[in-house]
Amino acid sequence: MISAPAVANALSHIMYHGYDGTEGLTGFPNIGTYLIFGVVLVPVYVMVAAWFLGEPRDTSTGLLGVGYLVGITAQMWIGMFILTMIIGVVFYGGLPEPLASPGP
């Protein structure tokens, strides 16, 4: 008879191809965070720097662009936060852990 841990290990290997959780890297500073902020957003960093360092230079237009970027980012983060709260209440019966007490 095959033991339950052996079955779980085999299923984990089949489903995740040997790649388990990030073990010790959970939360915000994860590998994907560094990839997004350090590689994917490089064109945005160059664009914002060019607004202020390039020629012709127009500080008020650059600040307007930065304001738009901050506004769009805040809208997405706040919207997803509210959606997360709604999903927690509707499907899980309460607010998620940072706003409510931890589970059992």
mmCIF file with all atom_site columns, N, CA, C and O in Angstrom, residues 23-51:
data_model
loop_
_atom_site.group_PDB
_atom_site.id
_atom_site.type_symbol
_atom_site.label_atom_id
_atom_site.label_alt_id
_atom_site.label_comp_id
_atom_site.label_asym_id
_atom_site.label_entity_id
_atom_site.label_seq_id
_atom_site.pdbx_PDB_ins_code
_atom_site.Cartn_x
_atom_site.Cartn_y
_atom_site.Cartn_z
_atom_site.occupancy
_atom_site.B_iso_or_equiv
_atom_site.pdbx_formal_charge
_atom_site.auth_seq_id
_atom_site.auth_comp_id
_atom_site.auth_asym_id
_atom_site.auth_atom_id
_atom_site.pdbx_PDB_model_num
ATOM 1   N N  . GLU A 1 23 ? 9.065  29.286 -0.116  1.00 0.00 ? 23 GLU A N  1
ATOM 2   C CA . GLU A 1 23 ? 9.683  28.946 1.163   1.00 0.00 ? 23 GLU A CA 1
ATOM 3   C C  . GLU A 1 23 ? 10.575 30.037 1.733   1.00 0.00 ? 23 GLU A C  1
ATOM 4   O O  . GLU A 1 23 ? 11.754 30.123 1.434   1.00 0.00 ? 23 GLU A O  1
ATOM 5   N N  . GLY A 1 24 ? 9.982  30.899 2.540   1.00 0.00 ? 24 GLY A N  1
ATOM 6   C CA . GLY A 1 24 ? 10.746 31.938 3.191   1.00 0.00 ? 24 GLY A CA 1
ATOM 7   C C  . GLY A 1 24 ? 10.737 33.257 2.442   1.00 0.00 ? 24 GLY A C  1
ATOM 8   O O  . GLY A 1 24 ? 11.215 34.253 2.942   1.00 0.00 ? 24 GLY A O  1
ATOM 9   N N  . LEU A 1 25 ? 10.202 33.273 1.233   1.00 0.00 ? 25 LEU A N  1
ATOM 10  C CA . LEU A 1 25 ? 10.138 34.501 0.455   1.00 0.00 ? 25 LEU A CA 1
ATOM 11  C C  . LEU A 1 25 ? 8.701  34.948 0.222   1.00 0.00 ? 25 LEU A C  1
ATOM 12  O O  . LEU A 1 25 ? 8.413  35.603 -0.761  1.00 0.00 ? 25 LEU A O  1
ATOM 13  N N  . THR A 1 26 ? 7.795  34.551 1.080   1.00 0.00 ? 26 THR A N  1
ATOM 14  C CA . THR A 1 26 ? 6.412  34.955 0.892   1.00 0.00 ? 26 THR A CA 1
ATOM 15  C C  . THR A 1 26 ? 6.230  36.415 1.295   1.00 0.00 ? 26 THR A C  1
ATOM 16  O O  . THR A 1 26 ? 7.020  36.975 2.047   1.00 0.00 ? 26 THR A O  1
ATOM 17  N N  . GLY A 1 27 ? 5.199  37.045 0.794   1.00 0.00 ? 27 GLY A N  1
ATOM 18  C CA . GLY A 1 27 ? 4.946  38.445 1.080   1.00 0.00 ? 27 GLY A CA 1
ATOM 19  C C  . GLY A 1 27 ? 5.380  39.333 -0.067  1.00 0.00 ? 27 GLY A C  1
ATOM 20  O O  . GLY A 1 27 ? 5.622  38.875 -1.172  1.00 0.00 ? 27 GLY A O  1
ATOM 21  N N  . PHE A 1 28 ? 5.516  40.599 0.189   1.00 0.00 ? 28 PHE A N  1
ATOM 22  C CA . PHE A 1 28 ? 5.801  41.563 -0.880  1.00 0.00 ? 28 PHE A CA 1
ATOM 23  C C  . PHE A 1 28 ? 7.159  41.376 -1.538  1.00 0.00 ? 28 PHE A C  1
ATOM 24  O O  . PHE A 1 28 ? 7.249  41.305 -2.757  1.00 0.00 ? 28 PHE A O  1
ATOM 25  N N  . PRO A 1 29 ? 8.272  41.303 -0.805  1.00 0.00 ? 29 PRO A N  1
ATOM 26  C CA . PRO A 1 29 ? 9.568  41.242 -1.490  1.00 0.00 ? 29 PRO A CA 1
ATOM 27  C C  . PRO A 1 29 ? 9.876  39.845 -2.008  1.00 0.00 ? 29 PRO A C  1
ATOM 28  O O  . PRO A 1 29 ? 10.648 39.096 -1.426  1.00 0.00 ? 29 PRO A O  1
ATOM 29  N N  . ASN A 1 30 ? 9.255  39.486 -3.099  1.00 0.00 ? 30 ASN A N  1
ATOM 30  C CA . ASN A 1 30 ? 9.444  38.170 -3.682  1.00 0.00 ? 30 ASN A CA 1
ATOM 31  C C  . ASN A 1 30 ? 10.249 38.307 -4.964  1.00 0.00 ? 30 ASN A C  1
ATOM 32  O O  . ASN A 1 30 ? 10.539 39.414 -5.419  1.00 0.00 ? 30 ASN A O  1
ATOM 33  N N  . ILE A 1 31 ? 10.584 37.222 -5.591  1.00 0.00 ? 31 ILE A N  1
ATOM 34  C CA . ILE A 1 31 ? 11.377 37.244 -6.810  1.00 0.00 ? 31 ILE A CA 1
ATOM 35  C C  . ILE A 1 31 ? 10.631 37.982 -7.917  1.00 0.00 ? 31 ILE A C  1
ATOM 36  O O  . ILE A 1 31 ? 11.230 38.762 -8.661  1.00 0.00 ? 31 ILE A O  1
ATOM 37  N N  . GLY A 1 32 ? 9.327  37.781 -8.023  1.00 0.00 ? 32 GLY A N  1
ATOM 38  C CA . GLY A 1 32 ? 8.541  38.469 -9.036  1.00 0.00 ? 32 GLY A CA 1
ATOM 39  C C  . GLY A 1 32 ? 8.520  39.972 -8.828  1.00 0.00 ? 32 GLY A C  1
ATOM 40  O O  . GLY A 1 32 ? 8.486  40.743 -9.793  1.00 0.00 ? 32 GLY A O  1
ATOM 41  N N  . THR A 1 33 ? 8.558  40.403 -7.584  1.00 0.00 ? 33 THR A N  1
ATOM 42  C CA . THR A 1 33 ? 8.586  41.838 -7.290  1.00 0.00 ? 33 THR A CA 1
ATOM 43  C C  . THR A 1 33 ? 9.854  42.465 -7.841  1.00 0.00 ? 33 THR A C  1
ATOM 44  O O  . THR A 1 33 ? 9.804  43.522 -8.476  1.00 0.00 ? 33 THR A O  1
ATOM 45  N N  . TYR A 1 34 ? 10.980 41.812 -7.627  1.00 0.00 ? 34 TYR A N  1
ATOM 46  C CA . TYR A 1 34 ? 12.237 42.335 -8.146  1.00 0.00 ? 34 TYR A CA 1
ATOM 47  C C  . TYR A 1 34 ? 12.245 42.309 -9.671  1.00 0.00 ? 34 TYR A C  1
ATOM 48  O O  . TYR A 1 34 ? 12.774 43.221 -10.316 1.00 0.00 ? 34 TYR A O  1
ATOM 49  N N  . LEU A 1 35 ? 11.658 41.291 -10.260 1.00 0.00 ? 35 LEU A N  1
ATOM 50  C CA . LEU A 1 35 ? 11.596 41.198 -11.716 1.00 0.00 ? 35 LEU A CA 1
ATOM 51  C C  . LEU A 1 35 ? 10.756 42.331 -12.302 1.00 0.00 ? 35 LEU A C  1
ATOM 52  O O  . LEU A 1 35 ? 11.165 42.989 -13.262 1.00 0.00 ? 35 LEU A O  1
ATOM 53  N N  . ILE A 1 36 ? 9.594  42.591 -11.703 1.00 0.00 ? 36 ILE A N  1
ATOM 54  C CA . ILE A 1 36 ? 8.712  43.634 -12.220 1.00 0.00 ? 36 ILE A CA 1
ATOM 55  C C  . ILE A 1 36 ? 9.329  45.010 -12.029 1.00 0.00 ? 36 ILE A C  1
ATOM 56  O O  . ILE A 1 36 ? 9.428  45.803 -12.969 1.00 0.00 ? 36 ILE A O  1
ATOM 57  N N  . PHE A 1 37 ? 9.756  45.322 -10.803 1.00 0.00 ? 37 PHE A N  1
ATOM 58  C CA . PHE A 1 37 ? 10.257 46.664 -10.532 1.00 0.00 ? 37 PHE A CA 1
ATOM 59  C C  . PHE A 1 37 ? 11.664 46.883 -11.093 1.00 0.00 ? 37 PHE A C  1
ATOM 60  O O  . PHE A 1 37 ? 12.061 48.014 -11.363 1.00 0.00 ? 37 PHE A O  1
ATOM 61  N N  . GLY A 1 38 ? 12.444 45.830 -11.271 1.00 0.00 ? 38 GLY A N  1
ATOM 62  C CA . GLY A 1 38 ? 13.804 45.988 -11.729 1.00 0.00 ? 38 GLY A CA 1
ATOM 63  C C  . GLY A 1 38 ? 14.021 45.782 -13.209 1.00 0.00 ? 38 GLY A C  1
ATOM 64  O O  . GLY A 1 38 ? 14.993 46.263 -13.762 1.00 0.00 ? 38 GLY A O  1
ATOM 65  N N  . VAL A 1 39 ? 13.104 45.069 -13.883 1.00 0.00 ? 39 VAL A N  1
ATOM 66  C CA . VAL A 1 39 ? 13.303 44.781 -15.300 1.00 0.00 ? 39 VAL A CA 1
ATOM 67  C C  . VAL A 1 39 ? 12.149 45.302 -16.151 1.00 0.00 ? 39 VAL A C  1
ATOM 68  O O  . VAL A 1 39 ? 12.355 46.055 -17.091 1.00 0.00 ? 39 VAL A O  1
ATOM 69  N N  . VAL A 1 40 ? 10.939 44.917 -15.801 1.00 0.00 ? 40 VAL A N  1
ATOM 70  C CA . VAL A 1 40 ? 9.786  45.255 -16.623 1.00 0.00 ? 40 VAL A CA 1
ATOM 71  C C  . VAL A 1 40 ? 9.529  46.759 -16.645 1.00 0.00 ? 40 VAL A C  1
ATOM 72  O O  . VAL A 1 40 ? 9.168  47.318 -17.675 1.00 0.00 ? 40 VAL A O  1
ATOM 73  N N  . LEU A 1 41 ? 9.724  47.439 -15.535 1.00 0.00 ? 41 LEU A N  1
ATOM 74  C CA . LEU A 1 41 ? 9.423  48.867 -15.463 1.00 0.00 ? 41 LEU A CA 1
ATOM 75  C C  . LEU A 1 41 ? 10.579 49.778 -15.875 1.00 0.00 ? 41 LEU A C  1
ATOM 76  O O  . LEU A 1 41 ? 10.454 50.996 -15.774 1.00 0.00 ? 41 LEU A O  1
ATOM 77  N N  . VAL A 1 42 ? 11.678 49.211 -16.370 1.00 0.00 ? 42 VAL A N  1
ATOM 78  C CA . VAL A 1 42 ? 12.804 50.043 -16.808 1.00 0.00 ? 42 VAL A CA 1
ATOM 79  C C  . VAL A 1 42 ? 12.388 51.044 -17.883 1.00 0.00 ? 42 VAL A C  1
ATOM 80  O O  . VAL A 1 42 ? 12.788 52.213 -17.823 1.00 0.00 ? 42 VAL A O  1
ATOM 81  N N  . PRO A 1 43 ? 11.581 50.677 -18.889 1.00 0.00 ? 43 PRO A N  1
ATOM 82  C CA . PRO A 1 43 ? 11.160 51.692 -19.862 1.00 0.00 ? 43 PRO A CA 1
ATOM 83  C C  . PRO A 1 43 ? 10.380 52.851 -19.230 1.00 0.00 ? 43 PRO A C  1
ATOM 84  O O  . PRO A 1 43 ? 10.511 54.001 -19.662 1.00 0.00 ? 43 PRO A O  1
ATOM 85  N N  . VAL A 1 44 ? 9.606  52.575 -18.212 1.00 0.00 ? 44 VAL A N  1
ATOM 86  C CA . VAL A 1 44 ? 8.873  53.645 -17.534 1.00 0.00 ? 44 VAL A CA 1
ATOM 87  C C  . VAL A 1 44 ? 9.846  54.554 -16.799 1.00 0.00 ? 44 VAL A C  1
ATOM 88  O O  . VAL A 1 44 ? 9.705  55.786 -16.819 1.00 0.00 ? 44 VAL A O  1
ATOM 89  N N  . TYR A 1 45 ? 10.854 53.961 -16.149 1.00 0.00 ? 45 TYR A N  1
ATOM 90  C CA . TYR A 1 45 ? 11.855 54.777 -15.464 1.00 0.00 ? 45 TYR A CA 1
ATOM 91  C C  . TYR A 1 45 ? 12.596 55.678 -16.459 1.00 0.00 ? 45 TYR A C  1
ATOM 92  O O  . TYR A 1 45 ? 12.833 56.855 -16.189 1.00 0.00 ? 45 TYR A O  1
ATOM 93  N N  . VAL A 1 46 ? 12.952 55.136 -17.605 1.00 0.00 ? 46 VAL A N  1
ATOM 94  C CA . VAL A 1 46 ? 13.658 55.915 -18.627 1.00 0.00 ? 46 VAL A CA 1
ATOM 95  C C  . VAL A 1 46 ? 12.761 57.036 -19.137 1.00 0.00 ? 46 VAL A C  1
ATOM 96  O O  . VAL A 1 46 ? 13.211 58.172 -19.326 1.00 0.00 ? 46 VAL A O  1
ATOM 97  N N  . MET A 1 47 ? 11.479 56.739 -19.353 1.00 0.00 ? 47 MET A N  1
ATOM 98  C CA . MET A 1 47 ? 10.543 57.743 -19.841 1.00 0.00 ? 47 MET A CA 1
ATOM 99  C C  . MET A 1 47 ? 10.412 58.895 -18.848 1.00 0.00 ? 47 MET A C  1
ATOM 100 O O  . MET A 1 47 ? 10.485 60.068 -19.232 1.00 0.00 ? 47 MET A O  1
ATOM 101 N N  . VAL A 1 48 ? 10.242 58.578 -17.569 1.00 0.00 ? 48 VAL A N  1
ATOM 102 C CA . VAL A 1 48 ? 10.091 59.630 -16.559 1.00 0.00 ? 48 VAL A CA 1
ATOM 103 C C  . VAL A 1 48 ? 11.387 60.430 -16.432 1.00 0.00 ? 48 VAL A C  1
ATOM 104 O O  . VAL A 1 48 ? 11.354 61.659 -16.333 1.00 0.00 ? 48 VAL A O  1
ATOM 105 N N  . ALA A 1 49 ? 12.520 59.765 -16.471 1.00 0.00 ? 49 ALA A N  1
ATOM 106 C CA . ALA A 1 49 ? 13.798 60.487 -16.399 1.00 0.00 ? 49 ALA A CA 1
ATOM 107 C C  . ALA A 1 49 ? 13.963 61.403 -17.602 1.00 0.00 ? 49 ALA A C  1
ATOM 108 O O  . ALA A 1 49 ? 14.456 62.534 -17.475 1.00 0.00 ? 49 ALA A O  1
ATOM 109 N N  . ALA A 1 50 ? 13.531 60.945 -18.777 1.00 0.00 ? 50 ALA A N  1
ATOM 110 C CA . ALA A 1 50 ? 13.648 61.768 -19.985 1.00 0.00 ? 50 ALA A CA 1
ATOM 111 C C  . ALA A 1 50 ? 12.768 63.010 -19.904 1.00 0.00 ? 50 ALA A C  1
ATOM 112 O O  . ALA A 1 50 ? 13.117 64.051 -20.479 1.00 0.00 ? 50 ALA A O  1
ATOM 113 N N  . TRP A 1 51 ? 11.647 62.924 -19.208 1.00 0.00 ? 51 TRP A N  1
ATOM 114 C CA . TRP A 1 51 ? 10.787 64.098 -19.069 1.00 0.00 ? 51 TRP A CA 1
ATOM 115 C C  . TRP A 1 51 ? 11.527 65.230 -18.363 1.00 0.00 ? 51 TRP A C  1
ATOM 116 O O  . TRP A 1 51 ? 11.290 66.398 -18.643 1.00 0.00 ? 51 TRP A O  1
#
